[in-house]
Amino acid sequence: DIQMTQSPSVLSASVGDRVTLNCKASQNINKYLNWYQQKLGEAPKLLIYNTNNLQTGIPSRFSGSGSGTDYTLTISSLQPEDVATYFCFQHNSWPTFGAGTKLELK
Amino acid sequence: QIQLVQSGPELKKPGESVKISCKASGYTFTNYGMYWVKQAPGQGLQYMGWINTETGKPTYADDFKGRFVFFLETSASTAYLQINNLKNEDMATYFCARPLFAYWGQGTLVTVSS
């Protein structure tokens, strides 16, 4: 199975900061990479699909990029409501999730 | 609108079985497979597998072969996850979701305690 490694595991940032979360696959996943946001006690929410496509209703401050094995989720200006855990997910082959990045306010 | 509504929390003893339902609405049930994900307390997401809602054929991840069963009640647009011979490590929240995990159920907490 493809392993997905997210970094950092915890990120502290201030409101208004530009924030970058990383996800590295153990092999090429051909941009079949999604990003999810999970707030405490809730189901995950799809933010970005296939590397850089913004899901309907998601604020434009979220964006994704990457190719091959390396992918990034960027929040252009962090808002208090963005505090959550973010998971990457590959569906190039047997699906696997990353372990998550917990985003906190500084 | 598309909704996946899961059954409520369960408290079970080790060795018992539990059945979790996931009722779909807002779309044609048999047009999309149903996927299952486990989230242990404070942990990440673990993909369990999926069931083809057209044929009823389940596919399980290696860690979920044996005691875990996916099945359908197509007439009721409902998918089920049954866990047999519950173990302490099965204590988790279980989610159903549509393909690519664009839509999720709200999750069902299964507590296993003697």
Short mmCIF file of C-alpha atoms in Angstrom, two decimals:
data_model
loop_
_atom_site.label_atom_id
_atom_site.label_comp_id
_atom_site.label_asym_id
_atom_site.label_seq_id
_atom_site.Cartn_x
_atom_site.Cartn_y
_atom_site.Cartn_z
CA ASP A 1 0.00 0.00 0.00
CA ILE A 2 1.06 3.59 -0.59
CA GLN A 3 2.13 5.34 2.59
CA MET A 4 1.17 8.98 3.08
CA THR A 5 3.36 11.07 5.38
CA GLN A 6 2.07 14.42 6.57
CA SER A 7 4.18 17.17 8.05
CA PRO A 8 4.25 18.78 10.43
CA SER A 9 2.11 16.75 12.78
CA VAL A 10 1.21 19.91 14.71
CA LEU A 11 1.32 23.46 13.42
CA SER A 12 0.76 26.63 15.43
CA ALA A 13 0.00 29.79 13.52
CA SER A 14 -1.62 33.19 14.01
CA VAL A 15 -4.75 34.60 12.45
CA GLY A 16 -3.85 36.04 9.07
CA ASP A 17 -0.79 33.85 8.57
CA ARG A 18 -0.15 31.97 5.36
CA VAL A 19 -0.05 28.30 6.33
CA THR A 20 1.38 25.37 4.39
CA LEU A 21 0.70 21.72 5.14
CA ASN A 22 2.63 18.96 3.44
CA CYS A 23 1.86 15.44 2.32
CA LYS A 24 4.37 13.02 0.83
CA ALA A 25 3.45 9.75 -0.86
CA SER A 26 5.71 6.71 -0.87
CA GLN A 27 5.30 6.54 -4.66
CA ASN A 28 3.86 8.58 -7.50
CA ILE A 29 0.11 9.08 -7.02
CA ASN A 30 -0.52 10.98 -10.25
CA LYS A 31 -2.23 13.91 -8.54
CA TYR A 32 -4.98 11.69 -7.11
CA LEU A 33 -4.72 13.51 -3.83
CA ASN A 34 -7.54 14.96 -1.73
CA TRP A 35 -7.45 17.13 1.39
CA TYR A 36 -9.97 16.95 4.25
CA GLN A 37 -10.62 19.13 7.25
CA GLN A 38 -11.91 17.54 10.44
CA LYS A 39 -13.10 19.57 13.39
CA LEU A 40 -13.51 18.00 16.80
CA GLY A 41 -16.50 15.70 16.97
CA GLU A 42 -17.39 16.09 13.30
CA ALA A 43 -17.03 14.09 10.14
CA PRO A 44 -14.23 15.10 7.80
CA LYS A 45 -15.06 17.63 5.11
CA LEU A 46 -13.63 17.53 1.59
CA LEU A 47 -11.68 20.71 0.81
CA ILE A 48 -9.62 19.91 -2.28
CA TYR A 49 -9.85 17.01 -4.74
CA ASN A 50 -7.32 15.80 -7.28
CA THR A 51 -4.56 18.07 -5.97
CA ASN A 52 -5.91 21.50 -6.82
CA ASN A 53 -9.68 21.47 -7.33
CA LEU A 54 -11.63 23.40 -4.72
CA GLN A 55 -14.74 21.61 -3.54
CA THR A 56 -17.96 23.59 -3.91
CA GLY A 57 -18.59 25.89 -0.97
CA ILE A 58 -15.02 25.87 0.33
CA PRO A 59 -13.47 29.34 0.82
CA SER A 60 -10.94 30.40 -1.78
CA ARG A 61 -8.25 30.91 0.89
CA PHE A 62 -7.73 27.13 0.61
CA SER A 63 -5.64 25.89 -2.29
CA GLY A 64 -3.71 22.79 -3.22
CA SER A 65 -0.72 22.00 -5.37
CA GLY A 66 1.76 19.28 -6.10
CA SER A 67 2.66 16.41 -8.33
CA GLY A 68 4.38 13.06 -8.24
CA THR A 69 4.92 12.27 -4.57
CA ASP A 70 4.78 15.74 -2.99
CA TYR A 71 1.64 17.75 -2.28
CA THR A 72 0.73 20.88 -0.39
CA LEU A 73 -2.36 22.45 1.11
CA THR A 74 -2.11 26.21 1.58
CA ILE A 75 -4.34 28.49 3.60
CA SER A 76 -3.61 31.98 2.38
CA SER A 77 -4.85 33.82 5.47
CA LEU A 78 -5.62 31.70 8.50
CA GLN A 79 -9.00 32.26 10.15
CA PRO A 80 -10.05 31.13 13.64
CA GLU A 81 -12.56 28.69 12.14
CA ASP A 82 -9.71 26.90 10.34
CA VAL A 83 -8.54 25.30 13.59
CA ALA A 84 -8.88 21.60 12.81
CA THR A 85 -6.97 18.50 11.80
CA TYR A 86 -6.20 18.19 8.11
CA PHE A 87 -5.82 14.83 6.37
CA CYS A 88 -4.48 14.04 2.94
CA PHE A 89 -5.83 11.03 1.05
CA GLN A 90 -4.62 9.28 -2.07
CA HIS A 91 -6.88 7.38 -4.45
CA ASN A 92 -4.41 6.50 -7.17
CA SER A 93 -4.45 2.93 -5.91
CA TRP A 94 -5.77 1.23 -2.79
CA PRO A 95 -6.89 4.32 -0.82
CA THR A 96 -4.86 5.51 2.11
CA PHE A 97 -5.01 8.50 4.44
CA GLY A 98 -2.20 10.46 5.98
CA ALA A 99 -1.97 10.64 9.77
CA GLY A 100 -3.05 14.28 9.82
CA THR A 101 -1.75 17.72 10.72
CA LYS A 102 -3.32 19.41 13.71
CA LEU A 103 -3.58 23.13 13.11
CA GLU A 104 -3.72 25.32 16.21
CA LEU A 105 -3.88 29.03 16.84
CA LYS A 106 -0.79 30.60 18.32
CA GLN B 1 -29.60 17.32 -0.82
CA ILE B 2 -27.29 14.36 -0.45
CA GLN B 3 -27.28 12.94 3.06
CA LEU B 4 -25.82 9.92 4.77
CA VAL B 5 -27.42 9.36 8.17
CA GLN B 6 -25.91 6.78 10.47
CA SER B 7 -27.36 4.96 13.43
CA GLY B 8 -26.67 6.06 16.98
CA PRO B 9 -23.89 5.22 19.42
CA GLU B 10 -23.48 1.67 20.64
CA LEU B 11 -22.18 0.21 23.89
CA LYS B 12 -21.15 -3.42 23.59
CA LYS B 13 -19.23 -6.06 25.51
CA PRO B 14 -16.22 -7.88 24.10
CA GLY B 15 -17.36 -10.84 22.02
CA GLU B 16 -20.69 -9.30 21.07
CA SER B 17 -21.69 -8.07 17.62
CA VAL B 18 -22.75 -4.63 16.47
CA LYS B 19 -24.57 -3.47 13.36
CA ILE B 20 -24.22 0.10 12.12
CA SER B 21 -26.56 1.49 9.48
CA CYS B 22 -25.98 4.24 6.95
CA LYS B 23 -29.11 5.52 5.21
CA ALA B 24 -28.59 7.45 1.99
CA SER B 25 -30.89 10.05 0.53
CA GLY B 26 -30.80 12.70 -2.16
CA TYR B 27 -29.34 10.48 -4.87
CA THR B 28 -29.76 7.10 -6.54
CA PHE B 29 -28.28 4.68 -4.01
CA THR B 30 -27.07 2.12 -6.53
CA ASN B 31 -25.13 4.67 -8.58
CA TYR B 32 -22.35 5.06 -6.01
CA GLY B 33 -20.47 2.60 -3.88
CA MET B 34 -20.42 2.98 -0.10
CA TYR B 35 -17.14 3.26 1.75
CA TRP B 36 -16.34 2.70 5.41
CA VAL B 37 -13.69 4.38 7.56
CA LYS B 38 -12.59 3.73 11.14
CA GLN B 39 -11.31 6.42 13.48
CA ALA B 40 -10.03 5.20 16.83
CA PRO B 41 -10.14 7.74 19.69
CA GLY B 42 -7.66 10.55 19.04
CA GLN B 43 -6.32 8.79 15.96
CA GLY B 44 -6.37 9.24 12.21
CA LEU B 45 -8.60 7.77 9.55
CA GLN B 46 -8.32 4.15 8.47
CA TYR B 47 -9.91 3.00 5.23
CA MET B 48 -11.84 -0.23 5.83
CA GLY B 49 -13.11 -0.97 2.33
CA TRP B 50 -16.24 -0.52 0.31
CA ILE B 51 -19.33 -2.24 -1.04
CA ASN B 52 -20.56 -2.09 -4.59
CA THR B 53 -24.17 -0.97 -4.16
CA GLU B 54 -25.14 -2.29 -7.58
CA THR B 55 -23.89 -5.86 -7.08
CA GLY B 56 -23.58 -6.08 -3.31
CA LYS B 57 -19.97 -7.20 -3.59
CA PRO B 58 -17.85 -6.07 -0.64
CA THR B 59 -14.11 -5.40 -0.70
CA TYR B 60 -12.21 -5.31 2.56
CA ALA B 61 -8.87 -3.84 3.54
CA ASP B 62 -6.50 -6.47 4.92
CA ASP B 63 -6.96 -5.29 8.51
CA PHE B 64 -10.72 -5.76 8.22
CA LYS B 65 -11.02 -9.22 6.74
CA GLY B 66 -12.80 -11.80 8.85
CA ARG B 67 -14.93 -10.13 11.53
CA PHE B 68 -16.19 -7.20 9.51
CA VAL B 69 -19.11 -7.47 7.13
CA PHE B 70 -20.53 -4.92 4.70
CA PHE B 71 -24.02 -5.52 3.38
CA LEU B 72 -26.97 -3.67 1.90
CA GLU B 73 -30.71 -3.22 2.13
CA THR B 74 -31.06 -1.68 -1.29
CA SER B 75 -34.82 -1.18 -1.08
CA ALA B 76 -34.18 1.09 1.90
CA SER B 77 -31.08 2.80 0.39
CA THR B 78 -29.15 1.63 3.42
CA ALA B 79 -25.70 0.18 3.86
CA TYR B 80 -24.62 -1.71 6.95
CA LEU B 81 -21.40 -2.47 8.74
CA GLN B 82 -21.49 -5.41 11.10
CA ILE B 83 -18.61 -6.19 13.43
CA ASN B 84 -18.62 -9.65 14.97
CA ASN B 85 -16.76 -10.88 18.05
CA LEU B 86 -15.99 -7.33 19.18
CA LYS B 87 -12.56 -6.62 20.65
CA ASN B 88 -11.36 -3.69 22.72
CA GLU B 89 -9.44 -2.35 19.71
CA ASP B 90 -12.68 -2.04 17.75
CA MET B 91 -13.69 0.86 19.94
CA ALA B 92 -13.87 3.75 17.48
CA THR B 93 -16.07 6.02 15.46
CA TYR B 94 -17.10 4.45 12.18
CA PHE B 95 -18.02 6.57 9.18
CA CYS B 96 -19.74 5.70 5.93
CA ALA B 97 -18.96 7.83 2.90
CA ARG B 98 -19.56 8.10 -0.79
CA PRO B 99 -16.73 7.61 -3.29
CA LEU B 100 -13.81 9.99 -2.97
CA PHE B 101 -15.26 10.80 0.43
CA ALA B 102 -17.08 13.89 -0.79
CA TYR B 103 -20.04 13.05 1.44
CA TRP B 104 -19.83 11.48 4.86
CA GLY B 105 -22.18 10.15 7.47
CA GLN B 106 -21.99 11.79 10.88
CA GLY B 107 -20.17 8.83 12.38
CA THR B 108 -21.22 6.13 14.84
CA LEU B 109 -19.30 5.69 18.07
CA VAL B 110 -18.87 2.09 19.14
CA THR B 111 -17.74 1.64 22.72
CA VAL B 112 -16.48 -1.78 23.76
CA SER B 113 -16.32 -2.34 27.48
CA SER B 114 -16.86 -5.24 29.84
#
